[in-house]
Amino acid sequence: MIRRDLVFEIGRTLIAIALALLLGFVIVLLVSEEPFNAFINFVAGPLTTTRRIGNWIEATIPLIFTGLAVCIAFQAGQFNIGAEGQLFFGAVTATIVALTFQLPMYLHVLVALLGAMVGGAIAGAIPGIMKARWGANELVSSLMLNYVFYRLGLYLINYHYRDSSAGAMVSYRLPETSWLQQFWPPTRVHWGLWVALAAILFSYLFLYRTRWGYALRMTGLNKDFAAYAGISVSAVIIYSQVISGAIAGLAGAADVLGLYRRFQWQQLPGYGFDGIIIAILARNHPLGVPIAALFLAYVRSGASIMSRMSDVSAEMVAIIQGIMILLVTAQAFLAKWRHRSVVREAKKHGLNA
Amino acid sequence: MGSTLKGIFSVGFGYSMLRVTTPILFAALGAVVSEKAGAVNIGLEGLMLISGVTGVIVSAWTQSAWLGLLAGLVLAVLFALFMGYFHIKLGTDMVLAGIAMNVIASGGTVFALFVASGDRGISSSLASKVLPTVELPLINKIPVIGPILSGHNVLTYFALLAVVGVWYFLYRTPLGLRLRAVGESPDSADSVGISVSKMRFLALGISGFLAGFGGCHLSMGYVSWFSRDMTAGRGFIGLAASALGGVHPIGTAIASLFFGFADALSNYMQSLSIPSEFVQMIPYLATVAALGVFARRQMSRERKGKKQAGREVA
């Protein structure tokens, strides 16, 4: 029974992805004068050189963190779309911690990562507390807080940690002891990958092997039932948001400590909304997140290579992503198929009985 | 400090405040209409981008700003209905449908612009048109008020009219009543024969229509070009203005003016030692605070209601 549901969900997700990609190819056929060249670059491009494979993995790392963050919030039934602001603020606090303290090599990275988690957790806690205490809609509050933490972060960097000798609005360069080391030359793939894998493991164990995780999932499934069974729903709402924010903060730290080595964002990077796409594709399961993140990053890098090597621009991929979200989340999509298989099974059991 | 005060009370400030409020107000009214029917329209941002780029492309092709506006409105409505189809007919969560819309629009508009003109991210090679500005007769002769109110883009006046229009529609027409009934309680509305899905489609269509005006104002009034993600969160600010304004057209208009005020103020503040980041943060913080205060008041009211009900039973 449960197994059939799982197969159905995976099948449905794959069909939705296939349909969205098919639409992408139709668009390429319509607009391109060299559609075959564009196809090849889009589909196989990211695997052709070591550097490109590296780019793909680098892009995957922050997406794993935001994907996990959104998964945990969604599993608790929280419509938190604040991962964007949380990761931005996490990147800022990681930068500040890395620039403020002078510590030996490994300790410095750990402390900077911790700083990112605290920054993200603070940003995540506010909508959680407001929801738990007063019942304030977390959708609107988390959305607004994205902009609050965006401005606050920019202020901190631009007014207190700005490197005036650099041409752009960027922070001072971080000391080498705080870097997430790049370990696979010539690519820039860095230790953040191992942190991401640890975060996946943590999220899985937390959600499925601890009492807290159980309470969280029960609250997400049915809040009233959870409360009736003696679970403190307010506590769940708050700690789910805090943990989700802390993991989102790591996404910001990964890019700053691993790739740029200084804070250089002037815009929200969009990983928070990507996290929502990933959580949807992964069906809110932590073990599905790395697969979904790898897939999304692959499609992105393929599109960017396609735009460099052919006459189709990379933004085409946004249409594919949007259609994917719509199809995967449409409950009625392929529902007849499931219905038929349920009926078939019921009939079979009916005859046997 | 004196110079800032002079800046705020200057005629130019009042004028620019109305100018920056216009697209926010359109988005906010769109948010009000869809929310009244029970659908939070996160996709306003994307709908504005779609109408903005359509307006620029079509006005460049036809050399008519009005045809550009018309095309922008039609496309924004169509995409709003497309989103509605997934939500209402196929069961996609409305918030996720809105996010999908924004993703599609953010990249899709840049893609469409490239296909139509070869421009990457900004419509520099398109000779697009701008909607006219309007001098209000008589009013423009009044000192101080005249220069603030007169000489705006025609869509600014449309926006002010739309406030009244949306209010009238929602609170003074039978159709508006039915639309609100669907938002209040879909089951009760259904039980008296109101088609919930039709009303939601209607609300989303109107929402898209209003967002379409907002998008065209940005690309054919506010400035004279389209650029990547030029809405810069105005659709979301519109949602915030609607929340701050109690999902009522008049309250929402006041909230939108407040956002416009903060936006215009941040431009004036940049010359001072006050960081513009803080000024730009004010509207969002205010929304979060207002949200908390309203929710808290409602909660204590509900508790009181429960206590009273308990006493009556006893």
XYZ file of C-alpha atoms in Angstrom, chain A residues 17-342:
326
model
C 9.913 16.474 -15.145
C 9.864 14.734 -18.514
C 6.915 16.815 -19.707
C 8.582 20.040 -18.576
C 11.829 19.115 -20.348
C 9.858 18.187 -23.451
C 8.291 21.645 -23.403
C 11.793 23.092 -23.115
C 12.883 21.215 -26.207
C 9.840 22.376 -28.144
C 10.715 25.958 -27.222
C 14.308 25.428 -28.377
C 13.011 23.979 -31.671
C 10.820 27.031 -32.181
C 13.374 29.743 -31.469
C 16.739 28.272 -32.421
C 18.417 28.109 -35.800
C 20.680 25.329 -34.548
C 18.376 23.375 -32.232
C 20.483 20.211 -32.322
C 23.604 22.039 -31.146
C 21.567 23.723 -28.416
C 20.088 20.378 -27.268
C 23.468 18.681 -27.033
C 24.985 21.496 -25.006
C 22.002 21.637 -22.688
C 21.819 17.897 -22.028
C 25.484 16.862 -22.064
C 27.316 20.175 -21.553
C 27.845 20.003 -17.779
C 29.727 16.695 -18.085
C 32.168 17.584 -20.867
C 35.068 19.029 -18.840
C 36.278 18.702 -15.268
C 35.752 22.395 -14.707
C 32.132 22.127 -15.808
C 31.507 19.144 -13.551
C 32.999 21.282 -10.793
C 30.663 24.169 -11.583
C 27.736 21.783 -11.364
C 28.772 20.483 -7.913
C 29.557 24.003 -6.634
C 26.071 25.114 -7.623
C 24.550 22.064 -5.918
C 26.004 22.781 -2.452
C 23.913 25.814 -1.385
C 20.826 24.262 -2.984
C 21.124 21.202 -0.717
C 21.056 23.428 2.358
C 18.073 25.532 1.328
C 16.278 22.419 0.074
C 16.686 20.787 3.505
C 15.648 23.986 5.276
C 12.415 24.196 3.297
C 11.771 20.447 3.754
C 11.886 20.736 7.535
C 9.591 23.765 7.596
C 7.135 22.146 5.144
C 7.110 18.875 7.121
C 6.043 20.890 10.161
C 3.232 22.361 8.054
C 4.860 25.788 8.053
C 4.651 27.837 4.890
C 7.942 29.502 5.546
C 9.301 31.248 2.471
C 11.928 33.103 4.462
C 14.882 30.861 3.572
C 16.028 33.613 1.219
C 16.523 36.173 3.994
C 17.857 33.538 6.391
C 20.622 32.431 4.060
C 21.507 36.031 3.216
C 21.754 36.948 6.871
C 23.645 33.720 7.590
C 26.211 34.716 4.963
C 26.538 38.112 6.655
C 26.986 36.709 10.160
C 29.511 34.146 8.858
C 31.458 37.008 7.270
C 31.385 39.048 10.467
C 32.492 36.105 12.612
C 35.265 35.197 10.158
C 36.556 38.785 10.133
C 36.229 39.413 13.877
C 37.961 36.388 15.370
C 41.472 35.142 14.816
C 41.503 31.415 15.373
C 43.497 28.413 14.239
C 42.620 26.766 10.964
C 39.853 24.227 11.593
C 38.354 25.958 14.578
C 37.923 29.218 12.642
C 35.835 27.548 9.913
C 33.680 25.814 12.484
C 33.079 29.027 14.399
C 32.204 30.864 11.172
C 29.746 28.106 10.222
C 28.263 28.311 13.687
C 27.909 32.065 13.220
C 25.968 31.438 10.004
C 23.681 28.984 11.778
C 22.982 31.447 14.575
C 22.265 34.243 12.081
C 19.917 32.045 10.060
C 18.247 30.693 13.188
C 17.513 34.195 14.491
C 15.993 35.156 11.153
C 13.944 31.958 11.135
C 12.811 32.193 14.755
C 10.921 35.483 14.375
C 8.099 34.249 12.103
C 7.992 31.028 14.159
C 7.550 32.850 17.453
C 4.983 35.206 15.956
C 3.006 32.238 14.651
C 3.255 30.204 17.843
C 2.459 33.044 20.238
C -0.070 35.093 18.299
C -1.090 33.013 15.320
C 0.396 35.549 12.867
C 0.473 34.226 9.300
C 4.049 33.025 8.714
C 3.730 33.308 4.940
C 3.504 37.102 4.925
C 5.812 37.662 7.909
C 8.598 35.463 6.534
C 8.258 37.093 3.117
C 8.588 40.579 4.621
C 11.476 39.543 6.854
C 13.395 38.529 3.731
C 13.611 42.205 2.859
C 14.321 43.276 6.444
C 17.289 40.921 6.748
C 18.424 41.777 3.237
C 18.651 45.479 4.127
C 20.073 44.809 7.581
C 22.751 42.573 6.092
C 23.653 45.122 3.410
C 23.869 47.806 6.068
C 26.232 45.744 8.254
C 28.517 44.932 5.335
C 28.460 48.329 3.632
C 28.931 50.404 6.776
C 31.132 48.239 8.964
C 32.984 45.612 6.945
C 33.295 47.200 3.538
C 36.634 46.978 1.806
C 36.964 50.516 0.436
C 40.026 49.563 -1.593
C 37.952 47.130 -3.673
C 36.138 48.576 -6.654
C 32.743 47.138 -5.733
C 30.566 47.020 -2.622
C 32.226 43.991 -1.022
C 33.508 43.079 2.422
C 37.152 42.694 3.395
C 38.775 39.495 2.251
C 38.349 36.714 4.798
C 41.436 35.273 6.540
C 42.530 31.973 5.040
C 41.901 30.077 8.268
C 38.162 30.677 7.861
C 37.930 29.262 4.339
C 36.165 26.098 3.382
C 39.108 24.661 1.449
C 38.771 23.810 -2.224
C 40.000 20.273 -2.602
C 39.567 19.328 -6.230
C 41.618 21.535 -8.561
C 41.014 22.941 -11.129
C 37.415 23.122 -9.881
C 36.283 25.211 -6.916
C 34.452 22.339 -5.181
C 34.989 22.892 -1.450
C 34.481 21.353 1.978
C 30.975 22.748 2.019
C 30.048 19.561 0.175
C 30.869 17.455 3.275
C 28.978 19.916 5.471
C 26.014 19.513 3.122
C 26.177 15.713 3.355
C 26.320 15.977 7.148
C 23.272 18.262 7.068
C 21.353 15.697 4.982
C 22.192 12.957 7.471
C 21.282 15.181 10.408
C 17.939 16.168 8.874
C 17.055 12.565 8.121
C 17.949 11.281 11.582
C 16.281 14.238 13.251
C 13.010 13.886 11.359
C 12.700 10.104 11.400
C 14.684 8.874 14.395
C 14.020 11.367 17.208
C 11.045 12.246 19.336
C 11.302 15.874 18.290
C 11.221 14.917 14.639
C 8.202 12.696 15.212
C 6.364 15.518 16.983
C 7.283 17.806 14.107
C 5.919 15.459 11.457
C 2.736 14.779 13.429
C 2.138 18.508 13.769
C 2.569 18.905 10.037
C 0.155 16.075 9.267
C -2.566 17.155 11.642
C -2.081 19.969 14.097
C -5.214 19.300 16.118
C -4.496 15.611 16.430
C -0.914 16.357 17.535
C -2.148 18.781 20.179
C -4.700 16.215 21.358
C -1.951 13.610 21.662
C -0.051 15.907 24.015
C 2.452 17.431 21.572
C 3.220 21.093 22.214
C 2.397 22.533 18.805
C 3.829 25.982 19.633
C 7.163 24.449 20.598
C 7.226 22.464 17.355
C 6.493 25.543 15.272
C 9.325 27.469 16.926
C 12.019 24.791 16.852
C 11.169 23.711 13.324
C 11.702 27.296 12.174
C 14.903 27.693 14.181
C 16.436 24.505 12.756
C 15.239 25.352 9.271
C 16.770 28.843 9.574
C 20.066 27.491 10.876
C 20.412 25.111 7.914
C 19.448 27.888 5.480
C 22.167 30.055 7.055
C 24.734 27.414 6.111
C 23.824 27.892 2.436
C 25.040 31.476 2.635
C 28.170 30.491 4.555
C 29.032 27.804 1.977
C 29.211 30.319 -0.859
C 31.028 33.007 1.131
C 33.566 30.772 2.898
C 33.962 28.300 0.044
C 33.697 30.233 -3.222
C 34.058 34.016 -2.872
C 36.132 34.341 0.334
C 34.486 37.717 0.921
C 30.890 38.930 1.070
C 29.907 40.184 -2.365
C 26.145 39.839 -2.780
C 24.243 43.009 -3.521
C 21.026 41.145 -4.345
C 19.212 38.224 -2.756
C 20.719 35.203 -4.539
C 17.424 33.327 -5.030
C 18.526 30.060 -3.373
C 15.624 30.308 -0.931
C 13.055 30.028 -3.690
C 15.168 27.320 -5.341
C 14.917 25.491 -2.011
C 11.150 25.432 -2.430
C 11.478 23.846 -5.891
C 13.872 21.255 -4.458
C 11.640 20.443 -1.491
C 8.713 19.944 -3.875
C 10.712 17.641 -6.169
C 12.073 15.730 -3.157
C 8.562 15.382 -1.708
C 9.861 16.981 1.514
C 12.144 14.030 2.209
C 15.762 14.846 3.216
C 17.157 11.877 1.296
C 15.485 13.133 -1.872
C 17.047 16.580 -1.477
C 20.552 15.824 -2.832
C 19.047 14.174 -5.928
C 16.707 17.102 -6.548
C 19.493 19.633 -5.890
C 21.872 17.849 -8.260
C 19.135 17.750 -10.881
C 18.248 21.440 -10.555
C 21.908 22.486 -10.596
C 22.499 20.269 -13.644
C 19.628 21.823 -15.562
C 20.931 25.280 -14.618
C 24.509 24.646 -15.676
C 23.296 22.958 -18.847
C 21.246 26.034 -19.671
C 24.119 28.389 -19.004
C 26.449 26.350 -21.229
C 23.749 26.231 -23.924
C 23.459 30.004 -23.883
C 27.208 30.394 -24.357
C 27.507 27.787 -27.104
C 24.311 28.387 -29.078
C 21.684 31.007 -29.873
C 19.254 30.003 -27.089
C 19.404 32.081 -23.905
C 19.753 30.426 -20.502
C 16.538 31.894 -19.122
C 14.599 29.256 -21.063
C 15.260 27.005 -18.075
C 13.034 29.147 -15.846
C 10.021 28.129 -17.913
C 10.945 24.455 -17.440
C 11.300 24.963 -13.671
C 7.977 26.743 -13.321
C 6.089 24.095 -15.288
C 7.763 21.425 -13.169
C 6.499 23.035 -9.941
C 2.988 23.339 -11.352
C 2.796 19.739 -12.571
C 4.393 18.089 -9.552
C 2.165 19.976 -7.118
C -1.046 19.516 -9.127
C -2.898 16.897 -7.111
C -5.188 16.046 -9.971
C -2.286 15.401 -12.353
C -2.383 11.650 -13.158
C -4.802 11.093 -10.242
C -6.982 8.941 -12.519
C -4.075 6.590 -13.005
C -3.699 6.103 -9.254
C -7.438 5.722 -8.855
C -7.508 2.963 -11.440
C -4.711 1.045 -9.731
C -6.470 1.340 -6.358
